[in-house]
CSV table of C-alpha atoms and ligand atoms in Angstrom, one decimal:
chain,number,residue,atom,x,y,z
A,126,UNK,CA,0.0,0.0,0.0
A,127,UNK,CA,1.9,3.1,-1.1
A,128,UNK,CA,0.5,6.9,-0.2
A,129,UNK,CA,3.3,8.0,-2.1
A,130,UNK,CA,2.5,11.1,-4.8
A,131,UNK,CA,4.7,13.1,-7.5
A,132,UNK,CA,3.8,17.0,-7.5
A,133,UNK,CA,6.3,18.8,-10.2
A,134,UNK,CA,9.8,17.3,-9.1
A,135,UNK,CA,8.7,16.4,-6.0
A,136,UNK,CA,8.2,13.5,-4.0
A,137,UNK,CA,5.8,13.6,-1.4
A,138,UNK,CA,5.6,10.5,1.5
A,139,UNK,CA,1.7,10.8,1.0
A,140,UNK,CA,-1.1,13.3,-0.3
A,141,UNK,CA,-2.2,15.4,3.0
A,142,UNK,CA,-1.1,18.6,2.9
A,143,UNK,CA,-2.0,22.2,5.6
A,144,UNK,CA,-3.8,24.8,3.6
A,145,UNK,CA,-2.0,28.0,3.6
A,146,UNK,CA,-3.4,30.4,6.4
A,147,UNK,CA,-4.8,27.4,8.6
A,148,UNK,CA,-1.6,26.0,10.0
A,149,UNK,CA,0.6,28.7,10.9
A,150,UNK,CA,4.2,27.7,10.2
A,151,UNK,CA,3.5,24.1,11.6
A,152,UNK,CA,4.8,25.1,15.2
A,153,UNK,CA,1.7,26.4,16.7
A,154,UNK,CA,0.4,22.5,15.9
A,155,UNK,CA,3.3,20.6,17.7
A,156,UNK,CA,1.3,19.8,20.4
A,157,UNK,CA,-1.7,18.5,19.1
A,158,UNK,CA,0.3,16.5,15.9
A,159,UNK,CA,3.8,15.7,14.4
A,160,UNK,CA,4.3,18.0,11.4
A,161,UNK,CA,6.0,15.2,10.1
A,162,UNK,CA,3.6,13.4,9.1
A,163,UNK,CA,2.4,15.2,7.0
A,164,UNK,CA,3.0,15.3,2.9
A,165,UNK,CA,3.7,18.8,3.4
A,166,UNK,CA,2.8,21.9,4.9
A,167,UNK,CA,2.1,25.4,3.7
A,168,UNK,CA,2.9,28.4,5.0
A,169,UNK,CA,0.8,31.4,5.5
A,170,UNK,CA,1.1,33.9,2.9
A,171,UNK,CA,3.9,35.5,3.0
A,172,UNK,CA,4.7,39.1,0.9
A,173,UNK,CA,7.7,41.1,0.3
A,174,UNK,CA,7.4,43.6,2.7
A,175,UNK,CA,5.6,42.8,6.2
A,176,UNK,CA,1.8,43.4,5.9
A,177,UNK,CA,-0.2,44.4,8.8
A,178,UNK,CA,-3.2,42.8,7.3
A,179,UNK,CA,-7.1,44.2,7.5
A,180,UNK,CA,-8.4,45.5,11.2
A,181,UNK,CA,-10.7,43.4,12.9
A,182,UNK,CA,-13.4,41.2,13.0
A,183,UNK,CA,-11.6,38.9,10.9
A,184,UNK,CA,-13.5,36.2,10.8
A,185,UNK,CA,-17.3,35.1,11.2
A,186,UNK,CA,-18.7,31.6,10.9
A,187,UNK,CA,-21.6,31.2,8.6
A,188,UNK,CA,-23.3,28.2,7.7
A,189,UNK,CA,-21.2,25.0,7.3
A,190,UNK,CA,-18.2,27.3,6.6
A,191,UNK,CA,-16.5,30.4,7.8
A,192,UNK,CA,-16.2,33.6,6.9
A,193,UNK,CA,-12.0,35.1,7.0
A,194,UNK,CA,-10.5,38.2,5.7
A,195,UNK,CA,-6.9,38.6,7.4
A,196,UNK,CA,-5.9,40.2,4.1
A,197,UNK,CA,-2.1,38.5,4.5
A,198,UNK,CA,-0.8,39.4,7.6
A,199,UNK,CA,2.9,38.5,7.6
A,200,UNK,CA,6.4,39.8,8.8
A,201,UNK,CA,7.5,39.7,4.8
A,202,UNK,CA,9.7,37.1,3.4
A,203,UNK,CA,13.0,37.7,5.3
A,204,UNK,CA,11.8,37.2,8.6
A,205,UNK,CA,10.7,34.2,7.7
A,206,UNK,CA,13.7,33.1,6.1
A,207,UNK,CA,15.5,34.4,8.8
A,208,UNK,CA,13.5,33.7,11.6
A,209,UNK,CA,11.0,31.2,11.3
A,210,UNK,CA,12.7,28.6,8.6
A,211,UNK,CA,15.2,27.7,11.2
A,212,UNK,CA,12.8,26.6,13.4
A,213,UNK,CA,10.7,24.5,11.2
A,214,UNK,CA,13.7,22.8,9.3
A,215,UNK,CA,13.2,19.7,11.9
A,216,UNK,CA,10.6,18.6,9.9
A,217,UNK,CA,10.5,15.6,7.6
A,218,UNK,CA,8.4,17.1,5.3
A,219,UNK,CA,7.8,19.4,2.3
A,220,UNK,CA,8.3,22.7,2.9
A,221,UNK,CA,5.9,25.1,0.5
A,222,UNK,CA,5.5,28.7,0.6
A,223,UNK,CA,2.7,30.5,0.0
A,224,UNK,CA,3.8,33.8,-2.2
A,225,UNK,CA,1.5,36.6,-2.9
A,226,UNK,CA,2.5,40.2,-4.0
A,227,UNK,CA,1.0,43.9,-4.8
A,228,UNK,CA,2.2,43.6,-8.5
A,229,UNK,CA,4.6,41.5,-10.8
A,230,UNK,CA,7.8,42.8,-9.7
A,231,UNK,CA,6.6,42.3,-5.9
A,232,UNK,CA,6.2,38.4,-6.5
A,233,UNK,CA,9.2,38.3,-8.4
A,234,UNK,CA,11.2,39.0,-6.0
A,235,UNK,CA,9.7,36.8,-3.3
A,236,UNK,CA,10.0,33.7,-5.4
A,237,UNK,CA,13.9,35.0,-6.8
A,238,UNK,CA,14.9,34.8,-3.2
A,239,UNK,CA,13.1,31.7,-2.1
A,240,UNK,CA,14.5,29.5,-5.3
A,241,UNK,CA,18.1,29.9,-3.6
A,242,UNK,CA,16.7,28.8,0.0
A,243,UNK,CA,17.3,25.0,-0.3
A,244,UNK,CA,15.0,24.1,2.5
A,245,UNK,CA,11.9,25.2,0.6
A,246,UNK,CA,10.8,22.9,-1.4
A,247,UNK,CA,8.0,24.7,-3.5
A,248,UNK,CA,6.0,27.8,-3.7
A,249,UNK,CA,2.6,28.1,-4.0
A,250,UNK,CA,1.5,31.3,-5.8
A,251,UNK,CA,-1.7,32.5,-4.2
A,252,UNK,CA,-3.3,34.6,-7.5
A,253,UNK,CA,-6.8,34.1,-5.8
A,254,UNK,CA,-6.4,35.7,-2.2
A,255,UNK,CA,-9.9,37.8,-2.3
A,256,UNK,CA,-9.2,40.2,0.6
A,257,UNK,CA,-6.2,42.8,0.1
A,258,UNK,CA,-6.8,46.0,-2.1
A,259,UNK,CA,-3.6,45.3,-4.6
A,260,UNK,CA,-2.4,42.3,-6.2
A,261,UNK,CA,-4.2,38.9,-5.4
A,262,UNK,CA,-7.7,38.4,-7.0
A,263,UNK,CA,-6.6,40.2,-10.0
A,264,UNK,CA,-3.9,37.7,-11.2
A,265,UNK,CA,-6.5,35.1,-11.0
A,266,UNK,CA,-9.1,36.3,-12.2
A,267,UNK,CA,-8.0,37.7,-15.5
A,268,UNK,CA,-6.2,35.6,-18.2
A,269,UNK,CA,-3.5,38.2,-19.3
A,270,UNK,CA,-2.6,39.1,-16.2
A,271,UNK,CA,-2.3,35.3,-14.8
A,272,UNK,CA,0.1,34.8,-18.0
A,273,UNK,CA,2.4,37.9,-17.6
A,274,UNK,CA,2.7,36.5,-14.3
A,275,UNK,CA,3.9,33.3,-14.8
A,276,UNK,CA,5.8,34.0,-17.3
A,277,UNK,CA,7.8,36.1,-15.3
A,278,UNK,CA,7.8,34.0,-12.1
A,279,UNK,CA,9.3,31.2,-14.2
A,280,UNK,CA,12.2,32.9,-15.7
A,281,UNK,CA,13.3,33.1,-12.1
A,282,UNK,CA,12.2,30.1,-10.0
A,283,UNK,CA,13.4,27.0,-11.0
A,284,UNK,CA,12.0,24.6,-8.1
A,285,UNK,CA,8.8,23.3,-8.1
A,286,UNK,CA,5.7,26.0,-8.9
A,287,UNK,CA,2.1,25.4,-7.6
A,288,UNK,CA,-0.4,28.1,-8.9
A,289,UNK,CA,-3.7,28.3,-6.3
A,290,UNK,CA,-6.5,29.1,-8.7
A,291,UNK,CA,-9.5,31.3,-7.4
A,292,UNK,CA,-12.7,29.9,-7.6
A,293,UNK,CA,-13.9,33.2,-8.4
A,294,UNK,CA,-14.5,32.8,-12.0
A,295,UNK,CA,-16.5,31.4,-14.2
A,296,UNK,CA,-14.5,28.7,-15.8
A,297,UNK,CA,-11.7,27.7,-13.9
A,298,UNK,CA,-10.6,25.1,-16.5
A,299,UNK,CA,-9.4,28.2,-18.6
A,300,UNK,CA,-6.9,28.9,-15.8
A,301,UNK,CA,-5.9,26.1,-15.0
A,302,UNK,CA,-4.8,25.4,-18.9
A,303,UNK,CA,-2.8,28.5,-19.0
A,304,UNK,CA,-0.9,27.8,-15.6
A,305,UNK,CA,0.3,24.7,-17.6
A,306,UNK,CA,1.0,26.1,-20.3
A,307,UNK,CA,3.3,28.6,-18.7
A,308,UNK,CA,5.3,26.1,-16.7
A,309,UNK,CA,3.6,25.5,-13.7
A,310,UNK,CA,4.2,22.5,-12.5
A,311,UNK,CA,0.6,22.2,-10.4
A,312,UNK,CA,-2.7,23.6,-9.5
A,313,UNK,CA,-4.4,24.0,-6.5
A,314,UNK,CA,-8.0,24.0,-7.0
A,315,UNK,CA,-8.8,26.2,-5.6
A,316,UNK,CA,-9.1,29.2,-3.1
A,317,UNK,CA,-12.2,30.9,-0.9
A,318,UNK,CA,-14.9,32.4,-2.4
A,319,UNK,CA,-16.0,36.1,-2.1
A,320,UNK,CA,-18.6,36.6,0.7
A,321,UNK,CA,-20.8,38.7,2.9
A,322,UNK,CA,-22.3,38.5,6.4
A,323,UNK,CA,-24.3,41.3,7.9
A,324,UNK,CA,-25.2,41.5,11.9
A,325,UNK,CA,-28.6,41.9,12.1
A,326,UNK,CA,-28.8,44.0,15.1
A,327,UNK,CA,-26.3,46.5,14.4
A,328,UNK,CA,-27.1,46.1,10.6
A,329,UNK,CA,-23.3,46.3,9.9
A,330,UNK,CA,-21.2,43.7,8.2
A,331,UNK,CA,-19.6,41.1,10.4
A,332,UNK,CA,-16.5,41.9,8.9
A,333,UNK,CA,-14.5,45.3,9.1
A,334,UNK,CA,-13.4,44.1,5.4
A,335,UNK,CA,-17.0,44.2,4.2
A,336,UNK,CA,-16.5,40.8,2.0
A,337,UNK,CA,-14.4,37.8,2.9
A,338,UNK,CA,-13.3,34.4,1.8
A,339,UNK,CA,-16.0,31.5,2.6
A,340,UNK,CA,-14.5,28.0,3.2
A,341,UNK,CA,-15.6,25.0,4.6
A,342,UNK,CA,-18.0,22.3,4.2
A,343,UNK,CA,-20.6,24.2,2.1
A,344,UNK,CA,-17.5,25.3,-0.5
A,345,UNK,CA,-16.9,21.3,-1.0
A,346,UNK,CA,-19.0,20.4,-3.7
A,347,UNK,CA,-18.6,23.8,-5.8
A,348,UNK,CA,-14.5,23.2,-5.6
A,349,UNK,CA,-15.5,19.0,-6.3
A,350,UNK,CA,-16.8,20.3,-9.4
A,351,UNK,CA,-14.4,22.5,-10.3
A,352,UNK,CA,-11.1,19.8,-9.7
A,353,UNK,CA,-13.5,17.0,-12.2
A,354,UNK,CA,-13.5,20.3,-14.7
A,355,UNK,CA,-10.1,20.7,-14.1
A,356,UNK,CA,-8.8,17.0,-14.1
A,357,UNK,CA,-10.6,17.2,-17.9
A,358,UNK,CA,-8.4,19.6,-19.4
A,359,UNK,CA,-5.0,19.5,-17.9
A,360,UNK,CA,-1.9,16.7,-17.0
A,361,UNK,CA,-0.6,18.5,-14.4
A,362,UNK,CA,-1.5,17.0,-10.3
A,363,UNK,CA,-4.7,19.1,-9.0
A,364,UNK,CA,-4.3,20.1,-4.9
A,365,UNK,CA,-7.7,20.2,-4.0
A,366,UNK,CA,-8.4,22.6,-0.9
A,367,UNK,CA,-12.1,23.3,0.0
A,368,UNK,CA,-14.2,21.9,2.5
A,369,UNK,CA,-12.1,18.7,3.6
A,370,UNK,CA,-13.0,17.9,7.1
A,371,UNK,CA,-12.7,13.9,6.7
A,372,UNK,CA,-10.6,11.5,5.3
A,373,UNK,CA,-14.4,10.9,2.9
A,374,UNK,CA,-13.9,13.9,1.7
A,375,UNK,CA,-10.2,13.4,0.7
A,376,UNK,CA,-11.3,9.9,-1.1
A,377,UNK,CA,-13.8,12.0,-3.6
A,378,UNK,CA,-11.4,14.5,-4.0
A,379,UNK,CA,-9.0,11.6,-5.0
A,380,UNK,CA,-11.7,10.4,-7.3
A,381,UNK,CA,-12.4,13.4,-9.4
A,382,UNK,CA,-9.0,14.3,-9.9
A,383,UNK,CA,-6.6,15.6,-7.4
A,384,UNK,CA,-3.0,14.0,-6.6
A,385,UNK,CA,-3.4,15.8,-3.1
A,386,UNK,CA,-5.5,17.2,-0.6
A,387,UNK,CA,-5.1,20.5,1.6
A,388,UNK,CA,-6.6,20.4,5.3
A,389,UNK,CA,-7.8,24.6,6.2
A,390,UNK,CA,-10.8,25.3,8.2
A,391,UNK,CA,-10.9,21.6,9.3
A,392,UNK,CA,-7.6,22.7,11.2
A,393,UNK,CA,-9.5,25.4,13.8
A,394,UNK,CA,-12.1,22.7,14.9
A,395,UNK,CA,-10.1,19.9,15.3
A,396,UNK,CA,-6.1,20.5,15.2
A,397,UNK,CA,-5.5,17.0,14.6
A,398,UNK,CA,-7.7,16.6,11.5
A,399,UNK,CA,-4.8,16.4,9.2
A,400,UNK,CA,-3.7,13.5,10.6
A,401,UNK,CA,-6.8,11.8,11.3
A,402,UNK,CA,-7.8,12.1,7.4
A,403,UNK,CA,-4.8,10.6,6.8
A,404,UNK,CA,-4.8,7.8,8.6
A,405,UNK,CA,-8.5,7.4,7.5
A,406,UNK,CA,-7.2,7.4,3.5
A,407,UNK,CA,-4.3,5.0,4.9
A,408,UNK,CA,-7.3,2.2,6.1
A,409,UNK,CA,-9.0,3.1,2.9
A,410,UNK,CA,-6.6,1.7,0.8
A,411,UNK,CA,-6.1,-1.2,3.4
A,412,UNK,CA,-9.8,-2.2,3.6
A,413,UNK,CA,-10.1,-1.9,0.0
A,414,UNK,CA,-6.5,-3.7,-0.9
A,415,UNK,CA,-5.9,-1.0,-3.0
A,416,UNK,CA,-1.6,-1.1,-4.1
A,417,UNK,CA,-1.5,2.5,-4.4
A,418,UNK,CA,-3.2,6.0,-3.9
A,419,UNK,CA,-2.2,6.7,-7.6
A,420,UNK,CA,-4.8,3.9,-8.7
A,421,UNK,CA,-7.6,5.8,-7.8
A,422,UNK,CA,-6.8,9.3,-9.0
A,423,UNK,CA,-9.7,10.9,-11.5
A,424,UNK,CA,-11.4,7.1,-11.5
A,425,UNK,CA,-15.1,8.7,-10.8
A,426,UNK,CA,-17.5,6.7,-13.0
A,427,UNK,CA,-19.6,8.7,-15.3
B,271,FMN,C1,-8.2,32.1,8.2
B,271,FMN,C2,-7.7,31.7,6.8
B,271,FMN,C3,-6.6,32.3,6.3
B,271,FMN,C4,-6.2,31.9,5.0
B,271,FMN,N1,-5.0,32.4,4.5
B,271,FMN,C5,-4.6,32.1,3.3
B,271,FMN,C6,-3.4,32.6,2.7
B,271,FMN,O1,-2.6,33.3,3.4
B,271,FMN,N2,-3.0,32.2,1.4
B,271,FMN,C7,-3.8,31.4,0.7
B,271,FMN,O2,-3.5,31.1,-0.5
B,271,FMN,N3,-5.0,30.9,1.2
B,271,FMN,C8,-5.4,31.2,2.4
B,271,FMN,N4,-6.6,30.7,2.9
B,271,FMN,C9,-7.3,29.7,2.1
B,271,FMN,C10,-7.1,28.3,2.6
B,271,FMN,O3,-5.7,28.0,2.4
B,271,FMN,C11,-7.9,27.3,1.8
B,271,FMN,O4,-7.5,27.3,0.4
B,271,FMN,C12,-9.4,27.6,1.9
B,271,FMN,O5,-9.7,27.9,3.2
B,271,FMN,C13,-10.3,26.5,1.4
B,271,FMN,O6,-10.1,25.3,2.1
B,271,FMN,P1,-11.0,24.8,3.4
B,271,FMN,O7,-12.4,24.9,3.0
B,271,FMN,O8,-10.5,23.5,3.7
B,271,FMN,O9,-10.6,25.8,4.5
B,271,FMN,C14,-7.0,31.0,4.2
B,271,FMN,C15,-8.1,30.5,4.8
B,271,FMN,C16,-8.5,30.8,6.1
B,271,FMN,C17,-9.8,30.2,6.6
């Protein structure tokens, strides 16, 4: 029984990875779980220069899902090489970092300087973050923009490139064909969605931000749809991240098309969720003698 996955160049020791955002930089979850475990794990986003993110409320839970809109909060890229990467090298696992930037030149930079940091293993480029004013959004939500962006990210980072698609449009497959097409050498299908929750008593929004990113269960079967679309029109492994709170989840992930899975919101109800879906894909494949996770990838039956 192998768990064993190939994302760009690549190995991973199984599919479960930490969604960006949910897991901090794996520390803050030492207690409840052994980062090492894990596939992989992926950092918050992280910028150029610090970012002080949006004021709060933050967050609001809605309806099977939650409502966030940190807008990036980070110390920028060199305290994190400098001060946080040392810490977190322990880990036996895949180290990916989650890049975002105000314009081209911004992310650029970011993934220059991280290609020559040999303990990061991958970025993921977040072109789908839905609450900061510049940069984000736009890259993934408009084709040109996406391209010139790759483009330029690939004539500088060599290592292996994840681009997190935004669910926010209406058909992701187009994305997802160009981010092959300019070198990437995955997808992650995909990020929040834009939403809006209003207080009823104060009639104000429960966010300072006014809109947010919903995740969560009730994302799950909008992002199932959009990884089978996906799976359709590109060769390239598919992360899916939306709404995976058990290992069931992961397993029709598996089945419509992704390599890998990303644990988020699952990771502020129960910190050990990672590592409970994975041991729940492990008896899976055990129960149902299935050799390898591989065999099951995109084998939905239409
Ligand atoms: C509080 C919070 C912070 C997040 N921060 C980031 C981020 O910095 N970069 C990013 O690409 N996605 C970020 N996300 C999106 C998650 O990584 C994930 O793609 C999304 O929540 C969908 O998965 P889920 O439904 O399992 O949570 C964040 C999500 C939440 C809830």
């Amino acid at each position: 029984m192998s768990t064993k996955i190939d994302i760009g160049k690549l190995t991973l020791k199984n599919p479960v990875l930490t969604a960006s955002g949910t897991f901090g930089y794996g520390q803050e979850f030492e207690s409840f779980i052994d980062p090492s475990l894990l596939g992989g794990i992926i950092m918050k986003g992280t910028t150029w220069e610090p970012r002080e993110g949006n004021p709060a409320p933050r967050m609001a839970e809605t309806s099977a899902g939650m409502l966030n809109a940190v807008g990036l909060q980070n110390k920028g890229v060199h305290h994190f090489i400098d001060k946080i990467l040392p810490a977190i090298t322990k880990y036996d696992t895949k180290i990916i970092v989650n890049v975002a930037g105000n314009d081209v030149a911004d992310y650029v930079k970011t993934a220059s300087l991280l290609n020559d940091i040999e303990r990061v293993d991958a970025i993921e480029l977040n072109v789908s973050c839905p609450n900061v004013k510049k940069g984000g959004i736009q890259f993934g939500t408009n084709e040109n923009l996406l391209k010139e962006l790759l483009s330029a990210v690939r004539h500088v980072y060599y290592k292996t490139l994840i681009v997190k698609l935004s669910p926010n449009v209406t058909k992701i497959e187009d994305f997802a064909k160009i981010s092959e097409s300019e070198g990437a050498d995955a997808i992650t299908v995909a990020n929040t969605f834009l939403g809006m929750a209003i207080d009823i008593n104060t009639y104000k929004p429960k966010l300072s931000n006014i809109t947010g990113g919903l995740s969560g269960p009730a994302i799950k079967p909008i992002i199932m749809r959009m990884v089978y679309q996906c799976y359709q029109v590109v060769k390239i492994p598919i992360i899916a991240s939306g709404g995976i709170m058990h290992w069931q989840d992961a397993i029709e992930y598996f089945l419509a098309g992704a390599t890998a899975i990303q644990v988020g919101t699952a990771n502020f109800i129960n910190p050990s969720a990672s590592i409970e879906i994975l041991q729940g894909i492990n008896d899976y494949l055990d129960n149902n003698n299935i050799e390898s996770i591989k065999n099951i990838i995109g084998k939905v039956k239409i």
